[in-house]
Short mmCIF file of C-alpha atoms in Angstrom, two decimals:
data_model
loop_
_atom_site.label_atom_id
_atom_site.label_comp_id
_atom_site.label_asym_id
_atom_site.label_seq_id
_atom_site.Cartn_x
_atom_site.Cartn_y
_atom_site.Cartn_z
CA UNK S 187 -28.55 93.12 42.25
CA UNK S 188 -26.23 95.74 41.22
CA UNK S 189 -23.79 95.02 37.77
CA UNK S 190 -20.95 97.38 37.19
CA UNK S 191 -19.35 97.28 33.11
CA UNK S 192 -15.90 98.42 32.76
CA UNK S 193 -14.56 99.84 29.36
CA UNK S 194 -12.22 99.25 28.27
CA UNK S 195 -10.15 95.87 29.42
CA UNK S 196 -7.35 97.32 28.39
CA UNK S 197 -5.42 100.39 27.25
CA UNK S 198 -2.03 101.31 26.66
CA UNK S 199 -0.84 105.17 26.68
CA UNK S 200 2.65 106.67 25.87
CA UNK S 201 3.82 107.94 29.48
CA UNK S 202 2.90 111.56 29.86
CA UNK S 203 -0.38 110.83 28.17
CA UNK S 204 -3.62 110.64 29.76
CA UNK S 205 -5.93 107.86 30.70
CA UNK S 206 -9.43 107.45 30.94
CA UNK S 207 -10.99 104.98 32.58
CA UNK S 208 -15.41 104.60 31.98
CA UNK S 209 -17.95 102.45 34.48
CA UNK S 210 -21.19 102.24 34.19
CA UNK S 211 -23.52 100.33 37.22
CA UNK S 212 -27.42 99.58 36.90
CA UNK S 213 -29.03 100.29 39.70
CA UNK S 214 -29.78 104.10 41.09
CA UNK S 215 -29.79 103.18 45.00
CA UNK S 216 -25.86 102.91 44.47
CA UNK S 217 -24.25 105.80 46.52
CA UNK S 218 -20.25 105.19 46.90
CA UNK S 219 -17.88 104.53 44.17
CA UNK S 220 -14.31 103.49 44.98
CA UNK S 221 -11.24 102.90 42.62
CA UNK S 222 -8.66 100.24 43.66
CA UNK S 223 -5.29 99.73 41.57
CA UNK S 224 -3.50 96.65 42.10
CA UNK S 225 0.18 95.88 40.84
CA UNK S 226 1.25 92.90 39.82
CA UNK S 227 1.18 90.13 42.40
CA UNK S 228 -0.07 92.69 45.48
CA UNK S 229 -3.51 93.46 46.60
CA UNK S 230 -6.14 95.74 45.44
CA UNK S 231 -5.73 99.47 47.27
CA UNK S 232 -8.20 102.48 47.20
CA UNK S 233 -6.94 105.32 45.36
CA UNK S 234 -10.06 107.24 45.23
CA UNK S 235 -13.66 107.48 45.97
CA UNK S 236 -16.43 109.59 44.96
CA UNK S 237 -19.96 109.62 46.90
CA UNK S 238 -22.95 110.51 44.85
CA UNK S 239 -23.46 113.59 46.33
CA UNK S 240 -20.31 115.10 44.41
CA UNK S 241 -20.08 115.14 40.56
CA UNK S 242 -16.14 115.33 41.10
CA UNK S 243 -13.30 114.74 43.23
CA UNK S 244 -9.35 115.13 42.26
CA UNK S 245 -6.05 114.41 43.86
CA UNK S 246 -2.93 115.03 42.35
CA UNK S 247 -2.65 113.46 38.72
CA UNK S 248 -6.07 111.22 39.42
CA UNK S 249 -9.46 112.59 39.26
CA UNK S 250 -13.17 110.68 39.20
CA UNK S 251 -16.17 112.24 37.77
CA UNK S 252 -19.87 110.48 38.52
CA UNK S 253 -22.71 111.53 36.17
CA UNK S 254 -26.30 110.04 38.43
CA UNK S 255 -28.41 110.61 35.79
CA UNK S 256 -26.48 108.42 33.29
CA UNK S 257 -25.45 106.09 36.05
CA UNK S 258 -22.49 106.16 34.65
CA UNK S 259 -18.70 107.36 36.40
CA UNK S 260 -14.92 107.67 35.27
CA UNK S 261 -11.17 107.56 35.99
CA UNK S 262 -8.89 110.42 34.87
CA UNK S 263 -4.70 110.07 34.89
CA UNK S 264 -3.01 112.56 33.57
CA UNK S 265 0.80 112.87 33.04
CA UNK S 266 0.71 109.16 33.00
CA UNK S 267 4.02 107.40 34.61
CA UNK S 268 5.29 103.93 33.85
CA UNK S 269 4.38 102.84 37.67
CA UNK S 270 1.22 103.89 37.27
CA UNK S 271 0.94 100.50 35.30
CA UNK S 272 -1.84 98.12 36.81
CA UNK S 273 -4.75 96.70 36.63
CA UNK S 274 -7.92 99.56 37.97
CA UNK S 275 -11.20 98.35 39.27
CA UNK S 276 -14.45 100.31 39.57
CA UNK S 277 -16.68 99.41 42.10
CA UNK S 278 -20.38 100.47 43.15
CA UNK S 279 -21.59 100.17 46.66
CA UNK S 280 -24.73 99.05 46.79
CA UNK S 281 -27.37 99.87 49.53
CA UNK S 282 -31.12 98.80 49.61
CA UNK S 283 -33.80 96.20 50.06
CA UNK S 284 -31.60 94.83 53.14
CA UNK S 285 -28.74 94.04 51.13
CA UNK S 286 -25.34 95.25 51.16
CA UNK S 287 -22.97 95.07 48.45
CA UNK S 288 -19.37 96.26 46.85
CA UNK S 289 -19.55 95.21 43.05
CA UNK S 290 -16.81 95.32 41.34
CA UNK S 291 -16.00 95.82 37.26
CA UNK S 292 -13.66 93.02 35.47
CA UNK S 293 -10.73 95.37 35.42
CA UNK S 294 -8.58 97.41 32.99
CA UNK S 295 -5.42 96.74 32.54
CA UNK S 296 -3.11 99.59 32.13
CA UNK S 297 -0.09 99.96 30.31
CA UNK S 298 1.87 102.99 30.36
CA UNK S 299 4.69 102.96 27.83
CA UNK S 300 8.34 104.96 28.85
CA UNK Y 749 -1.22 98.25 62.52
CA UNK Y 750 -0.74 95.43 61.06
CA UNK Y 751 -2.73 94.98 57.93
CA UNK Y 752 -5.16 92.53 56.89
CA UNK Y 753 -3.16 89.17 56.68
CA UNK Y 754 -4.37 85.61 54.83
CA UNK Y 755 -3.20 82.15 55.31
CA UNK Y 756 -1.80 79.72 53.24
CA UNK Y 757 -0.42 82.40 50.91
CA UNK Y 758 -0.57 79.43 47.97
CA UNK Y 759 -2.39 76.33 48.31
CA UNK Y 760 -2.43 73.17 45.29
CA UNK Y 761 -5.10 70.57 45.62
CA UNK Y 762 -6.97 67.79 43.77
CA UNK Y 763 -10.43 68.06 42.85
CA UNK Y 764 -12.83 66.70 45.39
CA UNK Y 765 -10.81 67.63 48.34
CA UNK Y 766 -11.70 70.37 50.20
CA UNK Y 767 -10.08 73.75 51.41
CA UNK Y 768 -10.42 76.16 54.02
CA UNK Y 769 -8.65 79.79 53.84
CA UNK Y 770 -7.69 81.92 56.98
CA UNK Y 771 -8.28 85.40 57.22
CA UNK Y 772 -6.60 87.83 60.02
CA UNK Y 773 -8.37 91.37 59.98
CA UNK Y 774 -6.84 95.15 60.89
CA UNK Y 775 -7.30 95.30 64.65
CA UNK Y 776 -10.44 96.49 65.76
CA UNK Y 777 -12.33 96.03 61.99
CA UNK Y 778 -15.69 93.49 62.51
CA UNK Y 779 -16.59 93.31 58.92
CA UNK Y 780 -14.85 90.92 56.99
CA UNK Y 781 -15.80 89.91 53.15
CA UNK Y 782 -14.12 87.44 50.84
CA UNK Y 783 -13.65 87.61 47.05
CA UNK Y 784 -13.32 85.20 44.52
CA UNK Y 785 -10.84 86.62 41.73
CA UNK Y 786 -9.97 85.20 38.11
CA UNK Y 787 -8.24 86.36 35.07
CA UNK Y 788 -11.49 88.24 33.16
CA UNK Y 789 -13.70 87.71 36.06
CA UNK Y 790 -12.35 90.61 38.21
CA UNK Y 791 -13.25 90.39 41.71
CA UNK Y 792 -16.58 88.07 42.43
CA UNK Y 793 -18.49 89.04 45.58
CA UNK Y 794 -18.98 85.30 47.95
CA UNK Y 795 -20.23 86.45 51.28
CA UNK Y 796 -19.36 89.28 53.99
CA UNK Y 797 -19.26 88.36 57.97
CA UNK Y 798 -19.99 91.19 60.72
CA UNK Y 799 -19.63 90.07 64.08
CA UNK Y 800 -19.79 86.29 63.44
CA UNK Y 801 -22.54 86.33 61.37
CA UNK Y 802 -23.00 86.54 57.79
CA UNK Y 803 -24.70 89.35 56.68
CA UNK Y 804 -24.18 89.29 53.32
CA UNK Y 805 -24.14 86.56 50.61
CA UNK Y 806 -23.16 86.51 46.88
CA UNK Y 807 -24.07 84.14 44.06
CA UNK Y 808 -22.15 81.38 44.90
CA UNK Y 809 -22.90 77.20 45.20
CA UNK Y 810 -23.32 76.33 48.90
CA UNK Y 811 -20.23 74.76 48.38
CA UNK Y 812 -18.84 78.10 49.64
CA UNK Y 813 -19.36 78.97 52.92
CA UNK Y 814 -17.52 80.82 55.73
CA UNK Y 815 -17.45 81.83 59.33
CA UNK Y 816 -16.09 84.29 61.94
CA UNK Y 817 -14.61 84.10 65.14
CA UNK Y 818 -15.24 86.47 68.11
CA UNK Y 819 -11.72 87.97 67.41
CA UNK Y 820 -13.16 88.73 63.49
CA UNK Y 821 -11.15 86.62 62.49
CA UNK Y 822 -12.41 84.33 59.47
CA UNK Y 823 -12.41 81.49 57.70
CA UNK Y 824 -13.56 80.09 53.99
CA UNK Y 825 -14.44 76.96 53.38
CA UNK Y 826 -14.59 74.98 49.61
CA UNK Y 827 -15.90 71.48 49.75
CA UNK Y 828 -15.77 69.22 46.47
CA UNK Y 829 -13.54 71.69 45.12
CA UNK Y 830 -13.53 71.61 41.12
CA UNK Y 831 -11.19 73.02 38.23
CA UNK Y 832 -13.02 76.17 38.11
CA UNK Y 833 -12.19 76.67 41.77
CA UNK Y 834 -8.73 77.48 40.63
CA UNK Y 835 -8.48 81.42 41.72
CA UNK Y 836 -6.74 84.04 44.20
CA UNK Y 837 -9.40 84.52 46.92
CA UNK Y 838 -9.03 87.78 48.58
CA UNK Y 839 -10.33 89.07 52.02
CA UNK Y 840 -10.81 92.79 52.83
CA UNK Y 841 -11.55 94.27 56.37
CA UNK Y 842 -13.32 97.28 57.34
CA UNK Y 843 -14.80 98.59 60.49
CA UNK Y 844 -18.24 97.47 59.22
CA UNK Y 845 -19.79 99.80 61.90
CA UNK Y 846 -23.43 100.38 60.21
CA UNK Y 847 -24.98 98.24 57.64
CA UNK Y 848 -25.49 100.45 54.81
CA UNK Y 849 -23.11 102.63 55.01
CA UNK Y 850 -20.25 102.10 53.20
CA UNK Y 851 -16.64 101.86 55.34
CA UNK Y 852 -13.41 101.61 53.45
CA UNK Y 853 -12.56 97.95 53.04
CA UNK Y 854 -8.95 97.29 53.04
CA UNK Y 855 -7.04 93.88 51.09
CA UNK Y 856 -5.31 91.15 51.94
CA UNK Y 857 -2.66 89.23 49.81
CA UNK Y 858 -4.74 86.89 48.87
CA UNK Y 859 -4.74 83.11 48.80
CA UNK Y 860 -3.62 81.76 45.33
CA UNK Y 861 -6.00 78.08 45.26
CA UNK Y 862 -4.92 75.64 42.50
CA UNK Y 863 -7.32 72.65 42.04
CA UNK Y 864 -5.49 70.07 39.51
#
């Protein structure tokens, strides 16, 4: 099965700084890669998705970048704002050998400091 | 629409005793998965339903298991529940229309289980 590592657990960045988020996920059959943030006591939400047919996808202050050959993909925040404070998940949709599968990384907590 | 809704919101029981968790999906989303989540753990794959049947399955005792409805709704079921039970489960909905494929899966709140 697929295994996704998220690096680091946590990080904490003066607001205004930038962020950077790093996955990494094992197997190549992977093709979707979704970011959730979820706040304190409320439930995981997308924020953005990259396929792996695109090395890099933006909106606004957030940006993702996938590298297929290193199996490896990231989260970019610049300008960083205090409610931008949460914990991030990776994830890596998995497709193959009949099985179907959203994996998730253990999280990084982020702390953005006024 | 209404988003993806799970009852009991909070739930305490003993160890032994088992549970089950509700699960209301987005209107017209088939595809229904559950997630175990704990502090270091993240989010823990358990099993995804598609138009009552289970067509996926994490690494999880059989202790676990689940169902759907006609109406996608769905239910979770822990039997001989233990300490390490203790964790918000989370559901997520999508439209699940082709297996492999990947469709947007959207959260519930969450069901916060405490096994004393």
């Amino acid at each position: 099965g697929e295994n996704v590592e998220q690096h680091p657990s946590t990080l904490s960045v003066q607001e205004g700084d930038s962020a950077v988020i790093k996955c990494t996920y094992s197997d190549s059959a992977s093709n979707y890669f979704p970011w959730y943030k979820q706040e304190l006591g409320k439930r995981p939400q997308l924020i953005i998705d990259i396929r792996s047919n695109v090395g890099e996808k933006k909106d606004q202050r957030i940006a993702v970048t996938l590298n297929k050959t290193a199996k490896h993909f990231s989260l970019h925040i610049t300008e960083t704002q205090p409610e931008d404070s949460a914990v991030y998940f990776c994830a890596a949709y998995y497709s193959g050998a009949g099985s179907y599968q959203l994996t998730f990384g253990k999280g990084t907590k982020l702390s953005v400091i006024p | 629409k209404a988003g993806v809704t799970q009852t009991p919101r909070y739930l305490i029981k003993t160890r032994g005793q088992q549970v089950t968790l509700s699960c209301s999906p987005i209107s017209g989303h088939r595809s229904v998965s559950w997630y175990q989540q704990t502090p270091g753990q993240g989010l823990q794959f358990l099993f995804e339903y598609f138009s009552e049947t289970q067509r996926n399955k994490g690494n999880f005792p059989g202790r676990f298991s689940g169902r759907q409805f006609s109406n996608s709704r769905s239910e979770m079921n822990v039997s001989t529940l233990e300490l390490g039970d203790s964790a918000l489960y989370l559901c997520a909905s999508s439209l699940g229309r082709r297996s492999g494929s990947y469709n947007e899966q959207f959260f519930g709140p969450g069901t916060r289980l405490t096994v004393l």
